[in-house]
Every structure is written in C-alpha cells, then in structure tokens.
PDB file of C-alpha atoms and ligand atoms in Angstrom:
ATOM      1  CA  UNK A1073      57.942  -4.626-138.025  1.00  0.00           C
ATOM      2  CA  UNK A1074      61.007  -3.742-139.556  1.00  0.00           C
ATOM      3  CA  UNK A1075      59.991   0.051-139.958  1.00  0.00           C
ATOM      4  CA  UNK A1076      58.932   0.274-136.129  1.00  0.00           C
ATOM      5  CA  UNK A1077      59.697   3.283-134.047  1.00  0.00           C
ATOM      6  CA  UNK A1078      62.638   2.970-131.785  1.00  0.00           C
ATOM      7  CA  UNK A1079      63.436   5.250-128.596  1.00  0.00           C
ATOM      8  CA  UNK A1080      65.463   4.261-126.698  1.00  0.00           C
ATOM      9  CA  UNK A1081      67.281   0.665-128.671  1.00  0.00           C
ATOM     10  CA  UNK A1082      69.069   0.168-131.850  1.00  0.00           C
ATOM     11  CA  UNK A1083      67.764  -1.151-134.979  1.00  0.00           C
ATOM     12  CA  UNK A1084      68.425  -4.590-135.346  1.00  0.00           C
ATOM     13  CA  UNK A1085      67.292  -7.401-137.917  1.00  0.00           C
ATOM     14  CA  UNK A1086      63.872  -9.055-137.254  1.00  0.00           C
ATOM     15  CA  UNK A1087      63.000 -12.306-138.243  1.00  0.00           C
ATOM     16  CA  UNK A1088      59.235 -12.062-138.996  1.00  0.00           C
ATOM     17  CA  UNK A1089      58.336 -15.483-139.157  1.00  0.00           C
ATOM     18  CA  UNK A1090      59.923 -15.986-135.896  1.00  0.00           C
ATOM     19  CA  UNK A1091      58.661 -13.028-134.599  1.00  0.00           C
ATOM     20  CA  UNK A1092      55.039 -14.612-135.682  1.00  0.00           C
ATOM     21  CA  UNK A1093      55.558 -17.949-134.525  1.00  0.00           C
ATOM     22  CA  UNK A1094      57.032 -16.332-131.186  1.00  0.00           C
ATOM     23  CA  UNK A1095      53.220 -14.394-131.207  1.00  0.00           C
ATOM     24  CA  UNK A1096      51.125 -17.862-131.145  1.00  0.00           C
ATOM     25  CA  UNK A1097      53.268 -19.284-128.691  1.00  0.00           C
ATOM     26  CA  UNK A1098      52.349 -16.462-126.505  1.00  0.00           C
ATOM     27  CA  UNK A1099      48.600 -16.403-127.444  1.00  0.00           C
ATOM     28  CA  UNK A1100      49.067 -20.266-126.054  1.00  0.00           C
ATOM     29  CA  UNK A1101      50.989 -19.168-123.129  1.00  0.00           C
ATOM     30  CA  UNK A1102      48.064 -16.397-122.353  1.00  0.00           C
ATOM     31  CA  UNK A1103      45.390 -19.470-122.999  1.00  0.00           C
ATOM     32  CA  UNK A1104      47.303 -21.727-120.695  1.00  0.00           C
ATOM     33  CA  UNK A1105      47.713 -18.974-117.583  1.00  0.00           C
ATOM     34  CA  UNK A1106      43.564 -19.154-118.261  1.00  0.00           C
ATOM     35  CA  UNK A1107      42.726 -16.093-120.829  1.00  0.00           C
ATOM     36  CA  UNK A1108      40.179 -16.014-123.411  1.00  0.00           C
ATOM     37  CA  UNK A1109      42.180 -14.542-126.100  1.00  0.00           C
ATOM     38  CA  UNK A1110      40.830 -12.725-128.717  1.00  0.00           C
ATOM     39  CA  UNK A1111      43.080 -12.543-132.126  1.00  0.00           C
ATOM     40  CA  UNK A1112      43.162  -9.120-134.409  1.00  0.00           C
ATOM     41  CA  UNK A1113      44.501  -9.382-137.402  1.00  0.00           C
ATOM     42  CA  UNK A1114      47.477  -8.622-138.810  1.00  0.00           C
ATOM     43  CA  UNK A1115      47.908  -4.975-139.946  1.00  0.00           C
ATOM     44  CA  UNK A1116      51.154  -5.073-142.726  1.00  0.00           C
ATOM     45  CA  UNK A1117      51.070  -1.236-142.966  1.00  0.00           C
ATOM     46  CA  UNK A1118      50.684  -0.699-139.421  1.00  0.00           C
ATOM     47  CA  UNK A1119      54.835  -1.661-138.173  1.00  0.00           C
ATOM     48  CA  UNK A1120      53.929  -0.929-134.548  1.00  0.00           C
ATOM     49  CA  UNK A1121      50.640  -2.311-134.488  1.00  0.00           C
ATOM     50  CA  UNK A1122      51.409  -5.780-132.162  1.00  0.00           C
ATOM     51  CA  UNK A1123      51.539  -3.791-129.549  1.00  0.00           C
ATOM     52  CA  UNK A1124      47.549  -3.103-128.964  1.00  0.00           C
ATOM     53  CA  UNK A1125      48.292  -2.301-125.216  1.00  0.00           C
ATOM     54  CA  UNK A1126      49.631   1.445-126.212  1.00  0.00           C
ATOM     55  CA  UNK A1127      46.008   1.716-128.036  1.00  0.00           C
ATOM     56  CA  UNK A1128      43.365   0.964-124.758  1.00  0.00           C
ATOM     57  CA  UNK A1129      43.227   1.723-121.417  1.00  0.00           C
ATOM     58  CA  UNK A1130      40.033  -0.594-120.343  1.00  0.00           C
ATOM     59  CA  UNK A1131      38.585  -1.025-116.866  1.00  0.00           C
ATOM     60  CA  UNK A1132      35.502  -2.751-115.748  1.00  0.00           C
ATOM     61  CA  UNK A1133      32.916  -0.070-116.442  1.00  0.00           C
ATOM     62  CA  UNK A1134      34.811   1.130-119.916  1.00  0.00           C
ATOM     63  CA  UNK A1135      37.893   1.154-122.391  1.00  0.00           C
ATOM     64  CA  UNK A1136      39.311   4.542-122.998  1.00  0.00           C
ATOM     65  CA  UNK A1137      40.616   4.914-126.378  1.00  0.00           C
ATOM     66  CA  UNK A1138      44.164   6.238-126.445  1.00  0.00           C
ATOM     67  CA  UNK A1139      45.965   8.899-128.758  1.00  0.00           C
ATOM     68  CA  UNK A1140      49.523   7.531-129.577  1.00  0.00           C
ATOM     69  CA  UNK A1141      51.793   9.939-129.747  1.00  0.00           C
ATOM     70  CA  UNK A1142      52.882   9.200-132.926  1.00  0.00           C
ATOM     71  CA  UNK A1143      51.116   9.553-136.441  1.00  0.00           C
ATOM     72  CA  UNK A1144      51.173   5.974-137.861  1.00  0.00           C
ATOM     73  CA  UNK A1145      50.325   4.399-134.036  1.00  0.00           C
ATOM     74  CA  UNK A1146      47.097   6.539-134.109  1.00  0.00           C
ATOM     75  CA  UNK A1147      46.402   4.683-137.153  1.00  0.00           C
ATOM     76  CA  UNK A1148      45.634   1.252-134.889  1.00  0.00           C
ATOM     77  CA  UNK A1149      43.549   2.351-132.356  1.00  0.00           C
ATOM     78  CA  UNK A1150      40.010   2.531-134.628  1.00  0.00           C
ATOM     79  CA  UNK A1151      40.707  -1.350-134.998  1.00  0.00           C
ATOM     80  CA  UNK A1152      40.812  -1.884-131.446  1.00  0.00           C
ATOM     81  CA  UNK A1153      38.547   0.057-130.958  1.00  0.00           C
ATOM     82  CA  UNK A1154      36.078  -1.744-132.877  1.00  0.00           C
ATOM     83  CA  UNK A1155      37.318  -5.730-131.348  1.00  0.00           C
ATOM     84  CA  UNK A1156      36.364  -3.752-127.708  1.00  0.00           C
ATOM     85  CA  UNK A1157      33.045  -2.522-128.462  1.00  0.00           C
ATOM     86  CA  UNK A1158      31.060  -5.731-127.930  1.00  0.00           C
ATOM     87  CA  UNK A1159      32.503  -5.452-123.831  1.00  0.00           C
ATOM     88  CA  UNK A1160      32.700  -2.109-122.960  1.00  0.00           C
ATOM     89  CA  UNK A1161      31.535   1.264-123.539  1.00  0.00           C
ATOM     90  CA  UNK A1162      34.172   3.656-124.783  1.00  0.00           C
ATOM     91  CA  UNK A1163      35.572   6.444-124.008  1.00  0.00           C
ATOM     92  CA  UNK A1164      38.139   9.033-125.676  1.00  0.00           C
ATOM     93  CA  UNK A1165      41.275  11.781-125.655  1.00  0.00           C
ATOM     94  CA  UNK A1166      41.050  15.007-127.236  1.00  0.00           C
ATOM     95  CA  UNK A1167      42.703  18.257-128.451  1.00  0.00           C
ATOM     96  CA  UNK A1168      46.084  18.187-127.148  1.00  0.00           C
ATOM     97  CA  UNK A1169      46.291  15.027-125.091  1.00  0.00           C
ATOM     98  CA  UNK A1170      48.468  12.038-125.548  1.00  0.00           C
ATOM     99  CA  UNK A1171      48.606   8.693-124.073  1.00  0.00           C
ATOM    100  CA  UNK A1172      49.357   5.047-124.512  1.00  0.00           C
ATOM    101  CA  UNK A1173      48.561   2.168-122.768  1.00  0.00           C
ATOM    102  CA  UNK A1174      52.518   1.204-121.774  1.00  0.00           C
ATOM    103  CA  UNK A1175      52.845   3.922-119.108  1.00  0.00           C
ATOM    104  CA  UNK A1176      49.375   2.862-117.781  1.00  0.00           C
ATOM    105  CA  UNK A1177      49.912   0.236-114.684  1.00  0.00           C
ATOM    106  CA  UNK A1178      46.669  -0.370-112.712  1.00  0.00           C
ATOM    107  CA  UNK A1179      46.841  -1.865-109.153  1.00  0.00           C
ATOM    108  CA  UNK A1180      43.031  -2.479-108.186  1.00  0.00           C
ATOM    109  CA  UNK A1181      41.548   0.408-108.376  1.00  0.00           C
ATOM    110  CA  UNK A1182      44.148   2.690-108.576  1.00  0.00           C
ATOM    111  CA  UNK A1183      45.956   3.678-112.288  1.00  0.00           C
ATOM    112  CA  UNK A1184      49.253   4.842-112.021  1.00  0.00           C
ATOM    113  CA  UNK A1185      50.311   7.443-115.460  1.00  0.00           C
ATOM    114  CA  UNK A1186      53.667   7.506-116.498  1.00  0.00           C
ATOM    115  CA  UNK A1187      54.689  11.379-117.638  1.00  0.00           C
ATOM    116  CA  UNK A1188      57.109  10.590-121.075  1.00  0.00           C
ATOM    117  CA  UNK A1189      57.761  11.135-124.735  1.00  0.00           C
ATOM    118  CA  UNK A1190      54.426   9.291-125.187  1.00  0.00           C
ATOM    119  CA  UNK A1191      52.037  10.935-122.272  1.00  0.00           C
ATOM    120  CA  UNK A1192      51.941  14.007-121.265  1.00  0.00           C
ATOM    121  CA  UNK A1193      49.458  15.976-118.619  1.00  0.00           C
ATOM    122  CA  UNK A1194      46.315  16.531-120.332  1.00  0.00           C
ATOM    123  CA  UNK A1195      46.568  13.089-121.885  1.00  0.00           C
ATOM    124  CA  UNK A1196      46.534  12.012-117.558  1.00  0.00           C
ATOM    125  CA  UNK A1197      43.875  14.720-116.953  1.00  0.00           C
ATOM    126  CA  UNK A1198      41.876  13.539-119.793  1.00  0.00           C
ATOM    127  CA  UNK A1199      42.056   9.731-118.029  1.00  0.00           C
ATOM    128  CA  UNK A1200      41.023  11.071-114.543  1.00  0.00           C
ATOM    129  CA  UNK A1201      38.474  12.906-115.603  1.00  0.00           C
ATOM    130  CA  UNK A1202      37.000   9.824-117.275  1.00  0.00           C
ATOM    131  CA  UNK A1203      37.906   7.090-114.633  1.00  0.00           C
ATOM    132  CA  UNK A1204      37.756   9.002-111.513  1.00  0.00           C
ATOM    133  CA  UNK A1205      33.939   9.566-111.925  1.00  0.00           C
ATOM    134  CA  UNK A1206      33.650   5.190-111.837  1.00  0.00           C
ATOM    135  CA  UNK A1207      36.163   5.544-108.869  1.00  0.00           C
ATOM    136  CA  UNK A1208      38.895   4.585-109.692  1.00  0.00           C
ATOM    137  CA  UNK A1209      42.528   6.832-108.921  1.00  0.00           C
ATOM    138  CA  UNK A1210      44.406   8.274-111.690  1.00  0.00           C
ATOM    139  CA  UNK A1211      48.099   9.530-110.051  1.00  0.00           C
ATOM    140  CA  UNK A1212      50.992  10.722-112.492  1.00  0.00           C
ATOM    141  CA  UNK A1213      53.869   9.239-111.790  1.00  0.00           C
ATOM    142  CA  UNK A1214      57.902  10.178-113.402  1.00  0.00           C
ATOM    143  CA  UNK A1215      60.344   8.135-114.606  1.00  0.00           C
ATOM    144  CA  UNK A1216      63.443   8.340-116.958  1.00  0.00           C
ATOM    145  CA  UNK A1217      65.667   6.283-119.310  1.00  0.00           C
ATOM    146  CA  UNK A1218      62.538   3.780-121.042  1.00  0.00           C
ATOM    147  CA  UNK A1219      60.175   4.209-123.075  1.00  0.00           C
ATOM    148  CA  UNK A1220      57.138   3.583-121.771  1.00  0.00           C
ATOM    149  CA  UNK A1221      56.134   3.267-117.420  1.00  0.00           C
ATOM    150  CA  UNK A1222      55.845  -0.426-117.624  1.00  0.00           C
ATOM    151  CA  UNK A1223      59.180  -1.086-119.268  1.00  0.00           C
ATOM    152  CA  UNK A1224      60.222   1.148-115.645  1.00  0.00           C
ATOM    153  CA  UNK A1225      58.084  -1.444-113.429  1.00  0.00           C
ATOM    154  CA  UNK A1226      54.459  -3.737-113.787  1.00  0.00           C
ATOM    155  CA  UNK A1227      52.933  -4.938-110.904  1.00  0.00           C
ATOM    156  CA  UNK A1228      53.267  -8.535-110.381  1.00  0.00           C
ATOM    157  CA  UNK A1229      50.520  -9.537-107.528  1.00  0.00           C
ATOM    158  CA  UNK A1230      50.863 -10.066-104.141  1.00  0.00           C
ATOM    159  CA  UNK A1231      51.545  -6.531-103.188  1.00  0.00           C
ATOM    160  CA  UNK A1232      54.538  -6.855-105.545  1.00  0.00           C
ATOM    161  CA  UNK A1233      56.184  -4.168-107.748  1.00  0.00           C
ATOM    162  CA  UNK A1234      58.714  -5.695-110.059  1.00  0.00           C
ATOM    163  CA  UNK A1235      60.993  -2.516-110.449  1.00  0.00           C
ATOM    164  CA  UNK A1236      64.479  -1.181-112.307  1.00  0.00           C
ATOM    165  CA  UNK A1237      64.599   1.402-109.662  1.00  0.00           C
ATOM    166  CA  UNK A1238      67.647   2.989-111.887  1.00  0.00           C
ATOM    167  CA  UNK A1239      64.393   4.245-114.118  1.00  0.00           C
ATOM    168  CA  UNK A1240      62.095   4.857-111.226  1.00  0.00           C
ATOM    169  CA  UNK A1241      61.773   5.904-107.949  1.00  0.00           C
ATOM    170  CA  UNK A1242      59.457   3.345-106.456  1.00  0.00           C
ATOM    171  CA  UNK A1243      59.114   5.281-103.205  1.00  0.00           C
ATOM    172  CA  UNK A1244      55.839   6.923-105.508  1.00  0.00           C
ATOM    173  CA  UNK A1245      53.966   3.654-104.835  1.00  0.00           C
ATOM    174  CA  UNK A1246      53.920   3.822-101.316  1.00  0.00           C
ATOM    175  CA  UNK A1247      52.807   0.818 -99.609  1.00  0.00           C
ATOM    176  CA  UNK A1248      54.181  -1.651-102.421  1.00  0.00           C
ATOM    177  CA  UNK A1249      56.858  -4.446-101.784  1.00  0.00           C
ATOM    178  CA  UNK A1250      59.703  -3.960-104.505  1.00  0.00           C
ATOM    179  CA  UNK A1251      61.603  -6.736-106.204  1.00  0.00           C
ATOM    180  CA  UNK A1252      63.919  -4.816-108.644  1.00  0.00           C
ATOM    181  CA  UNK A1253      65.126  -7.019-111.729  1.00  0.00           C
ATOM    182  CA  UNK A1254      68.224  -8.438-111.913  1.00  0.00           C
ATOM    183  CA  UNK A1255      71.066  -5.748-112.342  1.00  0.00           C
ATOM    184  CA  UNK A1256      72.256  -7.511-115.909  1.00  0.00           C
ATOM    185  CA  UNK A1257      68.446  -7.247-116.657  1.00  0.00           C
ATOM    186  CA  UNK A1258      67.590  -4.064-117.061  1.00  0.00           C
ATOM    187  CA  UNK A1259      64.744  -4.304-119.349  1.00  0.00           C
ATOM    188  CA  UNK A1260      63.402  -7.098-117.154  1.00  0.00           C
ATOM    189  CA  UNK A1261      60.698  -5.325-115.040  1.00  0.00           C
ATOM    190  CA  UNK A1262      58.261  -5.803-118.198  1.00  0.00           C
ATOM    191  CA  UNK A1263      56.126  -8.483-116.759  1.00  0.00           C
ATOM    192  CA  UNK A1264      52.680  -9.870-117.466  1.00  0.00           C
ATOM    193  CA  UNK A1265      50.702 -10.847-114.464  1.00  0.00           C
ATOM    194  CA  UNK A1266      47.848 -12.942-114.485  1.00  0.00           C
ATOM    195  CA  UNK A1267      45.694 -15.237-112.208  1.00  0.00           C
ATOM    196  CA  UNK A1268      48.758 -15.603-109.568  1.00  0.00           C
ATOM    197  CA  UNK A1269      50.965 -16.114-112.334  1.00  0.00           C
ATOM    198  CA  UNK A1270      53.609 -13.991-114.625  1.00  0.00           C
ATOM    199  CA  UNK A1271      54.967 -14.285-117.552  1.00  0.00           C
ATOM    200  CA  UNK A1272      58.320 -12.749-118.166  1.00  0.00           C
ATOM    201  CA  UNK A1273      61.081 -13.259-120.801  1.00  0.00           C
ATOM    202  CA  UNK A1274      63.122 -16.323-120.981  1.00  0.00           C
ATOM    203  CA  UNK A1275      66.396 -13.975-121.636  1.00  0.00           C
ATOM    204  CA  UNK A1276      65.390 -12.404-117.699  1.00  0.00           C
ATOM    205  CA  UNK A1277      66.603 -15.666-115.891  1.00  0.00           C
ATOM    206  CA  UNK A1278      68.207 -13.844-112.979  1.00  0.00           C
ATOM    207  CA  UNK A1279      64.926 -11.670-112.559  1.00  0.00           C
ATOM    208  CA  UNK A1280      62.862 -15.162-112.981  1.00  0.00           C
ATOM    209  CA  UNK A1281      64.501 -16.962-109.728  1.00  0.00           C
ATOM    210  CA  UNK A1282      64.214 -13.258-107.791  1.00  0.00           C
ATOM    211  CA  UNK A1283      60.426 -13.603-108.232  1.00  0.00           C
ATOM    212  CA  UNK A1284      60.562 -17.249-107.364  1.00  0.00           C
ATOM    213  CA  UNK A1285      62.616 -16.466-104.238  1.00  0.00           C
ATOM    214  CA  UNK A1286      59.079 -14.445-103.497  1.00  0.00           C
ATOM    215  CA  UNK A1287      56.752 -17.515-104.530  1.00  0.00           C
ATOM    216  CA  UNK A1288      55.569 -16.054-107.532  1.00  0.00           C
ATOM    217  CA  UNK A1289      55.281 -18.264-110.076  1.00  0.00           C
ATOM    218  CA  UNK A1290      56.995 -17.418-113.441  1.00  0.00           C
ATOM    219  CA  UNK A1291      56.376 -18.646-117.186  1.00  0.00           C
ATOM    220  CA  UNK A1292      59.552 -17.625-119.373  1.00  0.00           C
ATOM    221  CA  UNK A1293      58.262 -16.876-123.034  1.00  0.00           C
ATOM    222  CA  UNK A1294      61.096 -16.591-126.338  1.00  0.00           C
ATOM    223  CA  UNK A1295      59.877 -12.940-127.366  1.00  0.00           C
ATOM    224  CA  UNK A1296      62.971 -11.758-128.438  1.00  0.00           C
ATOM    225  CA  UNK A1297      61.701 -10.200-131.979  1.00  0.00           C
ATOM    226  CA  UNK A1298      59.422  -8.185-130.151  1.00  0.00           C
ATOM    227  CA  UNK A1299      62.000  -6.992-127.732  1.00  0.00           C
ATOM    228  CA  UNK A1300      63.905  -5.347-130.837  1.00  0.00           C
ATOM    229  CA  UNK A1301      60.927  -3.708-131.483  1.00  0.00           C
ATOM    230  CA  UNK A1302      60.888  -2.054-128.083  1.00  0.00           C
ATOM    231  CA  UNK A1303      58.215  -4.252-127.019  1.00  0.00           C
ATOM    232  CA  UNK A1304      57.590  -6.817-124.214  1.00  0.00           C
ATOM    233  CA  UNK A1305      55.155  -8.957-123.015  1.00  0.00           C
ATOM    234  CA  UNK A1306      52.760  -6.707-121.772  1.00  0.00           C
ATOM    235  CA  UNK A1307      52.776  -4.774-124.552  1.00  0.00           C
ATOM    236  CA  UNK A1308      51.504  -7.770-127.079  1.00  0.00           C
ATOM    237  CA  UNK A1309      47.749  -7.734-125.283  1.00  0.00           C
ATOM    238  CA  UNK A1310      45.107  -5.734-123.429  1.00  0.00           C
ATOM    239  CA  UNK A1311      43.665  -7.364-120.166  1.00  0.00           C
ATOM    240  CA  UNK A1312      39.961  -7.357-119.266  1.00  0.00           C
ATOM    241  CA  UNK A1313      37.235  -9.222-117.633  1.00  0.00           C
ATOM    242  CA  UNK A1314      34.216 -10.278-119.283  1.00  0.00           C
ATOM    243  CA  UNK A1315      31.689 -11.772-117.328  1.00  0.00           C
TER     244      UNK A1315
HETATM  245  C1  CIR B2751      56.918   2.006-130.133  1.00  0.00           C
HETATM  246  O1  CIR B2751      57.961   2.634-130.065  1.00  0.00           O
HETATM  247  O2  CIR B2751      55.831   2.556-130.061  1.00  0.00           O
HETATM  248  C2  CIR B2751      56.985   0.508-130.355  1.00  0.00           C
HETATM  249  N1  CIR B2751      58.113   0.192-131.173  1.00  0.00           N
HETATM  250  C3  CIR B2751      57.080  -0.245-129.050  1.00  0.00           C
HETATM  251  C4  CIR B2751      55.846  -0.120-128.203  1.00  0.00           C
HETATM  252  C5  CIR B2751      55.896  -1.006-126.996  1.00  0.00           C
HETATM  253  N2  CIR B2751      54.686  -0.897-126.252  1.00  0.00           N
HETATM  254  C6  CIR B2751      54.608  -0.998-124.953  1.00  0.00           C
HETATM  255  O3  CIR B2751      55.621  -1.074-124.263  1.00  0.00           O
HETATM  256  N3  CIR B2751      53.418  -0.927-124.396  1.00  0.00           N
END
C-alpha cells in the first residue's frame, strides 16, 4: 500500500496493520448491512489492489472486465476476474479503451461514466456497446478536481445523489434529489449504499447528520488508511446479486 498511485492527495504514512484490521471491520460492517461477502486474497505486489471496484463493472446479466489505466492496476483484474466467474458471464475492453469501476455509478438501470485520467470515450463506448444490448443506459458524464466519478458523487437510495457539486455539475442527473456533503467534507460524497442503508466515513460527521436530516440511515466506518490511498468505501468491494 505504501507504493500506491496518488492523483490528486499527498503521500502520507500508512499503518498496514491498521489499514488491515480497518478491512475486516468493514467486511463485518458489509455482513451486518446483509452482504454475502466474498474475501480475495491479499496481493503484496499488487499496492493498489484493495480497491477491486476499479477492476469490474458487473450487472445482473454480466461483469465487464475493466482495463485500469495504469500498468500495475491491470495486473488485478485476471484475479477478479476469476472470484466472478462462478456468477456471471464476462465480458471485456479492448484496443485503446480504458475504464475503472470508480467513475462507474449505476442507478437501476441506468450507468452513469465518468470521462477522467482513468476513462476515456472508447473505454464508455466499449461499456454501451456491451450493456446497452441487456438494456441497460450507458451516459458519459464530466467532472473535475477527483479522481475517480464516485469520489465526485454515489447514489445513496431514495432518489438521492450524495454530491460535492464543486466537482460536478449534478444538473447531468436530471430528476435526482441532491444532498451535497458537508462543505469541510469534501471527499465525503464517497458513500456505500446498501439495502436502505449507507455506509460512509466516520471522519464525514457533518455529511452523516445531512443524510440523517433526509432519513437515510448512516453506518460511520474508521477507513482512514485507505483514504491515504485515495480510496473510500466504495472502492474496497464490488456489489452484485446472486440469486
Ligand atoms: C488509485 O489511484 O488507483 C488508487 N490509489 C485509489 C483507487 C480508488 N478506487 C476507487 O475510488 N474506486
């Protein structure tokens, strides 16, 4: 973890046996909001490689294998690729396309692709022209100053968009009701929603009681290791129904 990539933070110390403990408490968290959760193992050459989101984009019908950006995050995505093939049938990028998972935020059956450092066009193009056959909508969407879409803005249920609308203009998803984060929480819009509930980082407090104000119900998490990796809590999973 110590060699990870960093965009848009500074490199800071991370404790790695925090940093793992932090991980089981929020494989228990995930278990507790109801989740079946399905541990990979470590990969100690692989710095990036906790965040499996970046490496999957996975529907009902199929999981589309990504292509990271950069060199050593292409490396994890033939190991998740391999946990996902009992559940799904898979799909794949080619020639020039890039994508990862983080600027992928799904609201039913619509995807919404985040244009960055890490995704560019054909990598969308490539996603629509898999996913849009099973009909579902793939739309590009632009925003600035994060890394990834969902560090921007995740959908949080109920209609909701939690949103730093510094980084994005949320007008792009029409219809949706906006809470934006706290403004001494920037990096709070990265939010996991599951079942009704979301879990968000302890160090958003602010953000927390905005979404309570709404009635959504919030679990704060310690994943502060992670964060100096340029990682959140969506980042640390991939979300799909098995029936
Ligand atoms: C990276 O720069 O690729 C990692 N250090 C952080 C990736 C975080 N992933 C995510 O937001 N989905």
């Amino acid at each position: 973890m110590a060699e990870c990539a960093l965009s848009f933070i500074d490199r800071a110390p991370i404790d790695v046996d925090l940093a793992r403990r932090q991980h089981t408490a929020y494989v228990e968290a995930l278990q507790r909001m109801g989740a079946a959760v399905i541990v990979l193992p470590a990969e100690p050459d692989l710095p990036d490689s906790v965040f499996v989101e970046d490496t999957a984009v996975v529907v009902n019908d199929l999981a589309v294998m990504t292509a990271p950006l950069l060199e050593s995050r292409r490396k994890e995505v033939p190991t998740v690729a391999a946990a996902l093939a009992p559940y799904r049938k898979q799909g794949g990028l080619s020639g020039e396309a890039t994508l990862e998972g983080g600027d992928v935020m799904m609201v039913g059956r619509t995807l919404y692709v985040g244009l960055s450092a890490r995704t560019n066009r054909q990598g969308v193009a490539q996603l629509a022209g898999l996913l849009e056959p099973l009909g579902y909508r793939v739309e590009a969407v632009r925003f600035r100053d994060c890394l990834h879409l969902k560090s921007a803005c995740c959908y949080v249920g109920r209609n909701t968009l939690l949103a730093n609308s510094a980084w994005i203009d949320t007008a792009q998803f029409g219809e949706l009701d906006v809470v934006e984060v706290a403004p001494e929480e920037p990096t709070a819009a990265n939010a996991l929603w599951i079942d009704e509930q979301v879990l968000l980082p302890a160090s958003f407090p602010r953000t927390a009681q905005r979404l309570r104000d709404r009635g959504i119900m919030v679990r704060p998490i310690d994943v502060s290791e992670v964060q100096k990796a340029e990682g959140g809590v969506t980042c640390c999973s991939i979300l799909f129904e098995t029936e």
